[in-house]
Tab-separated table of C-alpha atoms and ligand atoms in Angstrom:
chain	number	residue	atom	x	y	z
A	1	UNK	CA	-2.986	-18.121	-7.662
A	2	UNK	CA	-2.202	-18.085	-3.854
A	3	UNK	CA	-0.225	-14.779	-2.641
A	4	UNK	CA	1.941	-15.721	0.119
A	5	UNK	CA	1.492	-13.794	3.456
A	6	UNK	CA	3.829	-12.678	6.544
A	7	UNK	CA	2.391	-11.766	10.198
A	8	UNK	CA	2.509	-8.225	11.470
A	9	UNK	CA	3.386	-7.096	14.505
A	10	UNK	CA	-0.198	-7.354	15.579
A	11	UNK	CA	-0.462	-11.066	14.952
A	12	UNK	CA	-2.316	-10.650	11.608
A	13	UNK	CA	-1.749	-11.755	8.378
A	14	UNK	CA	-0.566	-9.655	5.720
A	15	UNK	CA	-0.463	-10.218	1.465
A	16	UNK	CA	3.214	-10.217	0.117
A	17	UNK	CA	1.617	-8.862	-2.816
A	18	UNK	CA	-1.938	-6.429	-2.494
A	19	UNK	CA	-4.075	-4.233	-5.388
A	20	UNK	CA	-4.492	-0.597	-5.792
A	21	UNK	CA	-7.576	0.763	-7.022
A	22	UNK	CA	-6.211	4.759	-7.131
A	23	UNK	CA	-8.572	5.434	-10.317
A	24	UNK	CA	-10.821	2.221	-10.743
A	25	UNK	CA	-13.884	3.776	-10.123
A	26	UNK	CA	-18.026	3.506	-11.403
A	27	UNK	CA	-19.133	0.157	-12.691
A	28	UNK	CA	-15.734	-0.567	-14.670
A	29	UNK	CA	-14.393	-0.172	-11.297
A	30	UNK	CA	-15.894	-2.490	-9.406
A	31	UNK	CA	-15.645	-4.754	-11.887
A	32	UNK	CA	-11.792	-4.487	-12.074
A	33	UNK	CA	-11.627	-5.164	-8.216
A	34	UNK	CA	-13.655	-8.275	-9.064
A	35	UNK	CA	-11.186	-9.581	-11.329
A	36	UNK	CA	-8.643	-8.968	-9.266
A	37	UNK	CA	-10.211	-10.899	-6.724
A	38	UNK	CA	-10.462	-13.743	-8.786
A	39	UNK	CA	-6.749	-13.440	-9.946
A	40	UNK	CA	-5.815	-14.244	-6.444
A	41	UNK	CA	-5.192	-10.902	-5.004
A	42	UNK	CA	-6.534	-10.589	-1.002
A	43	UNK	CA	-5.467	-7.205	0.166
A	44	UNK	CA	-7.110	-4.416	-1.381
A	45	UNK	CA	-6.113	-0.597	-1.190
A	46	UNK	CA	-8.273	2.244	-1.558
A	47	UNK	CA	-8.892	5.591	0.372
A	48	UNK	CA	-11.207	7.815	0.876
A	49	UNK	CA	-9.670	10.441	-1.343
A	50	UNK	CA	-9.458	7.950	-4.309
A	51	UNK	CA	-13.634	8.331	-4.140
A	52	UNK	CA	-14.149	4.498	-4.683
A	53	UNK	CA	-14.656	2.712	-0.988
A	54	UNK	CA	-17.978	2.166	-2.035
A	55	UNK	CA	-17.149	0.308	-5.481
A	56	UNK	CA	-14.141	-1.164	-3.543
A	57	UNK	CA	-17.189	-2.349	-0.952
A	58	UNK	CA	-19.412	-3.762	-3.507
A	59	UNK	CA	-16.470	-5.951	-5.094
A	60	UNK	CA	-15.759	-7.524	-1.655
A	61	UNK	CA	-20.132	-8.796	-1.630
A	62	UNK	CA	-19.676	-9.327	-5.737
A	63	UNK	CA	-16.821	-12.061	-5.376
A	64	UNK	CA	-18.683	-14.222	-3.071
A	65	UNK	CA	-15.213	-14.964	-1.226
A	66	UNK	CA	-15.948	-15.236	2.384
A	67	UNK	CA	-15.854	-11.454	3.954
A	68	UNK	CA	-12.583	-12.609	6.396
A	69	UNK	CA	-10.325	-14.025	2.975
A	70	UNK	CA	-10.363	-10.709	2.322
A	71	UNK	CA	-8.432	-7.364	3.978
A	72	UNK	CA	-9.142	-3.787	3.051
A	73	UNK	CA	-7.379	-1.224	3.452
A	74	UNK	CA	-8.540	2.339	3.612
A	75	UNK	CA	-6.784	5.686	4.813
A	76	UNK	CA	-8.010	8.509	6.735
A	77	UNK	CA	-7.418	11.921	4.510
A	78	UNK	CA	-5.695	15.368	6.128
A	79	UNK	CA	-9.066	17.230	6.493
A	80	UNK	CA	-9.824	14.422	9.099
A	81	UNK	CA	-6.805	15.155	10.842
A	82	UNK	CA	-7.484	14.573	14.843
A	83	UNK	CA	-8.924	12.138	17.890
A	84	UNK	CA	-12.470	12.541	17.319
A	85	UNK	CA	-12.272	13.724	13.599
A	86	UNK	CA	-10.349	9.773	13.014
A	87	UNK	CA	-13.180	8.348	14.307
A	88	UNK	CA	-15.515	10.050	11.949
A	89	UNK	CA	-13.700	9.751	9.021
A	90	UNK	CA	-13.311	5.702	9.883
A	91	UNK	CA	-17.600	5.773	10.229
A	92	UNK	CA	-17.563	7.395	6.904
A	93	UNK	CA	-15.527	4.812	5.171
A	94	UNK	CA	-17.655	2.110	6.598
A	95	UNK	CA	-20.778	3.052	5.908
A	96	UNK	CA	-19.319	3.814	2.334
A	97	UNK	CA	-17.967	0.490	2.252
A	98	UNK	CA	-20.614	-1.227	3.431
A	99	UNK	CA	-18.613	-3.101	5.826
A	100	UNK	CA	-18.264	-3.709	9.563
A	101	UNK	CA	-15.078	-3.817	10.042
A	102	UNK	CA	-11.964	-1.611	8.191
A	103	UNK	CA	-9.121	-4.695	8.336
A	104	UNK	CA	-5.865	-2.156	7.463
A	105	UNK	CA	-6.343	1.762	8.396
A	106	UNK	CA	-3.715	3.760	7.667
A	107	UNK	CA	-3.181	7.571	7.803
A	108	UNK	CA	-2.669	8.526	4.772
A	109	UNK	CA	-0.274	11.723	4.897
A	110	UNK	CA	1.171	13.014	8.002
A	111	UNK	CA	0.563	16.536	6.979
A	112	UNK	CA	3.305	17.727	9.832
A	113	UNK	CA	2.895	21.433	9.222
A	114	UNK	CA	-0.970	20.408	10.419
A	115	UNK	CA	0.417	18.408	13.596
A	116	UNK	CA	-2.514	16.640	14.111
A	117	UNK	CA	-1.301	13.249	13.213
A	118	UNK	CA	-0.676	12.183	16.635
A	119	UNK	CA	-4.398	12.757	18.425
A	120	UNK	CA	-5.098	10.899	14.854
A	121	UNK	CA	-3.232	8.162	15.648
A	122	UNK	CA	-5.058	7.864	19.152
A	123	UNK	CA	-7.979	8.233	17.338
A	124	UNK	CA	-7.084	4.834	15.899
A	125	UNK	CA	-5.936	2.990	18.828
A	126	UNK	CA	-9.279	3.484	20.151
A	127	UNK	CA	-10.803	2.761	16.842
A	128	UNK	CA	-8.612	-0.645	17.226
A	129	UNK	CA	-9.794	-1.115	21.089
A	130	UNK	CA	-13.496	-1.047	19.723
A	131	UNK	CA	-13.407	-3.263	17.029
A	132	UNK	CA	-13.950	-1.002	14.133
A	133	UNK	CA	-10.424	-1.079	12.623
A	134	UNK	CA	-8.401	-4.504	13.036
A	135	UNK	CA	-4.833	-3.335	11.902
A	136	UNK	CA	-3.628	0.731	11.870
A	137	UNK	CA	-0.475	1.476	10.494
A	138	UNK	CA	0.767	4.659	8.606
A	139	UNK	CA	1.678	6.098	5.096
A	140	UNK	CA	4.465	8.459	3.943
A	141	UNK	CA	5.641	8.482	7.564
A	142	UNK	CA	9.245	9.652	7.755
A	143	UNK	CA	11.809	7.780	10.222
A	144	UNK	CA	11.288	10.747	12.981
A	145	UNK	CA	7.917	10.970	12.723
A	146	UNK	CA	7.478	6.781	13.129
A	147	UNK	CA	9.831	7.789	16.356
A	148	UNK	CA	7.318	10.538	17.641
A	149	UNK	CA	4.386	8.238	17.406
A	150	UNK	CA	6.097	5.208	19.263
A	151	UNK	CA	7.286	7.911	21.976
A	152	UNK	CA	4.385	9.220	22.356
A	153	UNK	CA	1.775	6.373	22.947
A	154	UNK	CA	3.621	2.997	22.581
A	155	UNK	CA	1.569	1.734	19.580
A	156	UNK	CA	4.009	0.749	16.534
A	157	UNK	CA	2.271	1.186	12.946
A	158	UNK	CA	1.837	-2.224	11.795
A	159	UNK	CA	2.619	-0.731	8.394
A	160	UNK	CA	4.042	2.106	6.879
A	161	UNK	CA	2.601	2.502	2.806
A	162	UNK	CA	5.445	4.541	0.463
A	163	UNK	CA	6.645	5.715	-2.492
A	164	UNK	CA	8.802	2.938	-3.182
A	165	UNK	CA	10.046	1.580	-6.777
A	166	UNK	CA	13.394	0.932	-8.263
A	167	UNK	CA	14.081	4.305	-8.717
A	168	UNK	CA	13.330	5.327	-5.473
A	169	UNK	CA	14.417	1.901	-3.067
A	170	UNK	CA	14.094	3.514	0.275
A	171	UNK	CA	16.631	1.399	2.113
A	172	UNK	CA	17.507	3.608	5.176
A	173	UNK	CA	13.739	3.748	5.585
A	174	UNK	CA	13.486	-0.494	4.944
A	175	UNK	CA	16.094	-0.997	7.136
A	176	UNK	CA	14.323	1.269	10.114
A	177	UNK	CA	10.994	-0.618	9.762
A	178	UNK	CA	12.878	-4.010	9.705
A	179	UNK	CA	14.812	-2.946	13.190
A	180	UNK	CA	11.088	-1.793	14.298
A	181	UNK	CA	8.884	-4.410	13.298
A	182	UNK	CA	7.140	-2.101	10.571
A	183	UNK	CA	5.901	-4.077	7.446
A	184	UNK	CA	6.838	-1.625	4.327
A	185	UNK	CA	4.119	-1.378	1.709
A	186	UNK	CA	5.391	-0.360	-1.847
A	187	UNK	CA	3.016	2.998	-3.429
A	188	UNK	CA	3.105	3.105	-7.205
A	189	UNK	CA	5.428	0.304	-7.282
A	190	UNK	CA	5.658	-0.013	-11.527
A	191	UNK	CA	6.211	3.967	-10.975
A	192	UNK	CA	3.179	4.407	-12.296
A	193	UNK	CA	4.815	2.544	-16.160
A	194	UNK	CA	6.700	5.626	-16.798
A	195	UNK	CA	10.001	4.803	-18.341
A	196	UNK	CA	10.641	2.524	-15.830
A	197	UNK	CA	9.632	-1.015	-17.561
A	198	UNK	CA	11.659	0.049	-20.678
A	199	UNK	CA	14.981	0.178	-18.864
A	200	UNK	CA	17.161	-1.732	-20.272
A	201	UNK	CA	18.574	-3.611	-16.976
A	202	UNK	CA	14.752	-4.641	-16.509
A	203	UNK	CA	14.928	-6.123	-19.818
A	204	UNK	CA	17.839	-7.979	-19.238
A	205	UNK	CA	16.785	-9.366	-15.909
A	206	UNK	CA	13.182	-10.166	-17.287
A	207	UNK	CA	14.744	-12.151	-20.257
A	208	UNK	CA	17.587	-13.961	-17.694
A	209	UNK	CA	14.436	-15.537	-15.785
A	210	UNK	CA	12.166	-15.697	-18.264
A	211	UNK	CA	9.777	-13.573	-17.127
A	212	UNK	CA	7.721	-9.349	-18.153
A	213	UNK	CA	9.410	-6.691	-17.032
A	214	UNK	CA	6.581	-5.961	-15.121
A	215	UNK	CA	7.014	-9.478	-13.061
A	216	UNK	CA	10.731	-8.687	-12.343
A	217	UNK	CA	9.913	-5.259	-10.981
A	218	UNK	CA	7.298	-6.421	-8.741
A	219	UNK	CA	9.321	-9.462	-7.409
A	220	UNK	CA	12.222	-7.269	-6.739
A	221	UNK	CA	10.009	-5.628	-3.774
A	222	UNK	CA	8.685	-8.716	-2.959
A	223	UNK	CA	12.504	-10.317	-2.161
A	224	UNK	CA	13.314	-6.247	-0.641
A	225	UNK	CA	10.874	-7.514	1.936
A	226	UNK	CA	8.239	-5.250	0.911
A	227	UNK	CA	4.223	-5.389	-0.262
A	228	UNK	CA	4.024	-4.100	-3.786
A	229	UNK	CA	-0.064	-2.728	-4.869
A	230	UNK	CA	0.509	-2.735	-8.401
A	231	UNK	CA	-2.866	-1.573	-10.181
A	232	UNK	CA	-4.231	-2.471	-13.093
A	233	UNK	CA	-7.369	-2.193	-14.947
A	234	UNK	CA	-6.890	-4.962	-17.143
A	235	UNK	CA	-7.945	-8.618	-16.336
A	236	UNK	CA	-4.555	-10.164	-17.890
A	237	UNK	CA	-2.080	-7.920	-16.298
A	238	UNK	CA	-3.436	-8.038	-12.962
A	239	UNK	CA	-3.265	-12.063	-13.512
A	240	UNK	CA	0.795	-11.329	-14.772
A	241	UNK	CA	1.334	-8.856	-11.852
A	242	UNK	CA	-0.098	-11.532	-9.311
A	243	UNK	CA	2.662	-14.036	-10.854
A	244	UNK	CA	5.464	-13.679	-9.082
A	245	UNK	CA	5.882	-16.425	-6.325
A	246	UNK	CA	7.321	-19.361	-8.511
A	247	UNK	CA	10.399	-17.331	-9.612
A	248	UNK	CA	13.398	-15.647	-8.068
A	249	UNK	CA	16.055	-12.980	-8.932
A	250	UNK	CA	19.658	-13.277	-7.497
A	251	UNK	CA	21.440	-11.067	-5.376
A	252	UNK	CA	23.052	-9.243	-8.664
A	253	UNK	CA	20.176	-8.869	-10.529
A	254	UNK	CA	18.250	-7.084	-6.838
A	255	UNK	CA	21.644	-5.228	-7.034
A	256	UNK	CA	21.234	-4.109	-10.870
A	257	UNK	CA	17.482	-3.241	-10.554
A	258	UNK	CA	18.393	-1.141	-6.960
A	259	UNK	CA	21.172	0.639	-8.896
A	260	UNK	CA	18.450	2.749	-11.049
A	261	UNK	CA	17.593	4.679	-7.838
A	262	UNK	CA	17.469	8.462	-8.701
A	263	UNK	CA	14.861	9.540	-5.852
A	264	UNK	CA	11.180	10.422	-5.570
A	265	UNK	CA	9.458	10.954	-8.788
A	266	UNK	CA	6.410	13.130	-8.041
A	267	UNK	CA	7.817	15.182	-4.995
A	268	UNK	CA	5.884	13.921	-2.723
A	269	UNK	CA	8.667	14.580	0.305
A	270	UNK	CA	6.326	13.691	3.487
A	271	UNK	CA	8.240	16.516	5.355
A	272	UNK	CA	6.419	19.355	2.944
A	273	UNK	CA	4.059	17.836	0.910
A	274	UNK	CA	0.719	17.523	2.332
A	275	UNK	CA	-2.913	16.347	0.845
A	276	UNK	CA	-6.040	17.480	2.093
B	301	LIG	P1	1.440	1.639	-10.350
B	301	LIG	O1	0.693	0.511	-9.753
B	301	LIG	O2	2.902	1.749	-10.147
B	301	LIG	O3	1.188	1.680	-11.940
B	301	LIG	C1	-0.107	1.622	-12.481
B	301	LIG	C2	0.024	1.751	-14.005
B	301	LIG	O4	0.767	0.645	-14.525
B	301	LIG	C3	-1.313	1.760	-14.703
B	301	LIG	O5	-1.221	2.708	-15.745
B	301	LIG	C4	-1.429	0.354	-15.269
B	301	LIG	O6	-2.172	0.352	-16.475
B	301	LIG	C5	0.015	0.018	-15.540
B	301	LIG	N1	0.287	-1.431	-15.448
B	301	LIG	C6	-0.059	-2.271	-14.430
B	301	LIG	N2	0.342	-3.526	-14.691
B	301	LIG	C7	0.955	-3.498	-15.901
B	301	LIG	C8	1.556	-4.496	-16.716
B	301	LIG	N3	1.612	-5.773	-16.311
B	301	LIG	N4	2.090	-4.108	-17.915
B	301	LIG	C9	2.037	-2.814	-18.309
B	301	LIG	N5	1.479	-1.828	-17.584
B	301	LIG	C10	0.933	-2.169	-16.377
B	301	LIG	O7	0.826	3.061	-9.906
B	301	LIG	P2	-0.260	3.602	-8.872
B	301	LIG	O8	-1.654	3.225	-9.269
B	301	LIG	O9	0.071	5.027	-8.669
B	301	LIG	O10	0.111	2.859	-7.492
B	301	LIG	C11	-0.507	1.660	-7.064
B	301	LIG	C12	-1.428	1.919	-5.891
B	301	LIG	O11	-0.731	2.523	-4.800
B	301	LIG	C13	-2.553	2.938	-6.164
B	301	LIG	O12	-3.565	2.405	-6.995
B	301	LIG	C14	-2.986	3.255	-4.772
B	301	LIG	O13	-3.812	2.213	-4.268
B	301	LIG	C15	-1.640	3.284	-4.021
B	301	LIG	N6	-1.071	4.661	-3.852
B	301	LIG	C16	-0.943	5.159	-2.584
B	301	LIG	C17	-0.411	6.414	-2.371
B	301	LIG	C18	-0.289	6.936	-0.971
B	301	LIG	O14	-0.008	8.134	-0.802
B	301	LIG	N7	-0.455	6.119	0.042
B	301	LIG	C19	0.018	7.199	-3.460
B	301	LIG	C20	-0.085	6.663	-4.745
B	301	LIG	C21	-0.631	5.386	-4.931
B	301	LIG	P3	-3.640	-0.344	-16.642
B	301	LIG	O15	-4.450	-0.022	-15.427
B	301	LIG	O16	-4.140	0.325	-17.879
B	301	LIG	O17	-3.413	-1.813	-16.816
């Protein structure tokens, strides 16, 4: 299966589709990421607060793809918050890794009441400058915050990874990153199963093109413009998830799966909730 990709602002090339690995961890872990691999998928996401960049680091060696097919992302937790503490934190992940080279760093809360995110953010540009991070970008950034960082040193995010699913759609925030260049990055994108998959206009849209629920879900983000990281632990599903580029939905049927949005599901407002 080949995942199509799109450029980012930085010139490099970006999965329309990626894997999470939020809970694959110990052996069964890396072996999940393996078989992900082999379903096709390129972009993998972990952090160091998921506790699994080094099983995430020993599936990259284990699938004998060459080291550049592949991009990893990790993100740099609140407690690392700051210039010289981003810089750390990025060692950290590589030596856990095992790699040279982090390909997508992101910040992975802004933690505002903190306000350290923008020394972080430095932190990365020079991270960037020497080679140790190729792409930094951003998660649960709000609009005003994106603003702050562009102000303040002229660096847009390449990315900015968020809660994003049909309940909760995000267009104001889409339509900022499109106007800004920022590639959006779907978190939790089957809402984690939930109800979500048993809705009935999921059903109907699934049947109308012959596809899982599951498929039309994860296509929907793909045609919002946006980089769903479904995980999954199982082998078949994360070949069924990774199946989504020989079908399309309409404009109704993006219209009826858009029209379940009820907001954020676990509270996780980036203005007040903030991870350590
Ligand atoms: P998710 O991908 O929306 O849902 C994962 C759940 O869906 C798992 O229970 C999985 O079960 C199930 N599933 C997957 N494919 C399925 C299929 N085809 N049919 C039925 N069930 C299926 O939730 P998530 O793990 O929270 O989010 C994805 C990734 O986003 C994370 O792993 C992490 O990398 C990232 N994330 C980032 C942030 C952030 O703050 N930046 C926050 C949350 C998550 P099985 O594994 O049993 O198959």
């Amino acid at each position: 299966m080949t995942i199509p990709t799109v450029t980012l602002n930085d010139g490099t090339s970006f999965p329309e589709l990626g894997f999470g690995t939020y809970k694959l961890d110990g052996p069964d872990g890396v072996d999940a990421v393996v078989s992900a691999i082999r379903a096709g998928y390129r972009l993998l996401d972990t952090a160091v607060n998921y506790g699994n960049e080094a099983e995430v680091g020993e599936a990259v060696r284990r699938s004998g793809l060459d080291r550049d097919d592949l991009i990893v992302t990790t993100k740099i937790p609140g407690r690392d918050h700051g210039y010289d503490e981003a810089i750390a934190s990025a060692r950290g992940s590589l030596e856990r890794l095992g790699l040279d080279r982090i390909d997508v760093l992101l910040i992975h809360w802004p933690n505002p009441s903190v306000d350290r995110y923008l020394d972080t953010w430095r932190g990365m540009i020079r991270l960037r400058e020497d080679g140790l991070a190729r792409t930094i970008g951003v998660s649960n950034f709000t609009e005003p915050m994106l603003t702050r960082l562009v102000d303040e040193t002229g660096v847009v995010p390449a990315v900015n990874q968020v809660e994003l699913h049909p309940y909760f759609p995000q267009a104001a925030l889409r339509a900022f990153h499109a106007a800004h260049g920022i590639r959006t990055e779907s978190w939790s994108p089957l809402a984690r199963r939930s109800e979500l998959l048993a809705e009935p206009v999921i059903g109907d849209v699934a049947r109308e093109v012959e596809v899982t629920p599951t498929q039309a879900v994860l296509r929907w983000h793909v045609q919002l413009g946006s980089t769903p990281i479904p995980k999954s632990a199982t082998p078949a599903r994360q070949r069924e998830n990774a199946d989504l580029f020989g079908f399309t939905l309409t404009d109704e049927q993006m219209d009826a799966i858009s029209a379940l949005e009820r907001g954020r599901l676990w509270g996780g407002d980036p203005d007040t909730h903030e991870e350590m």
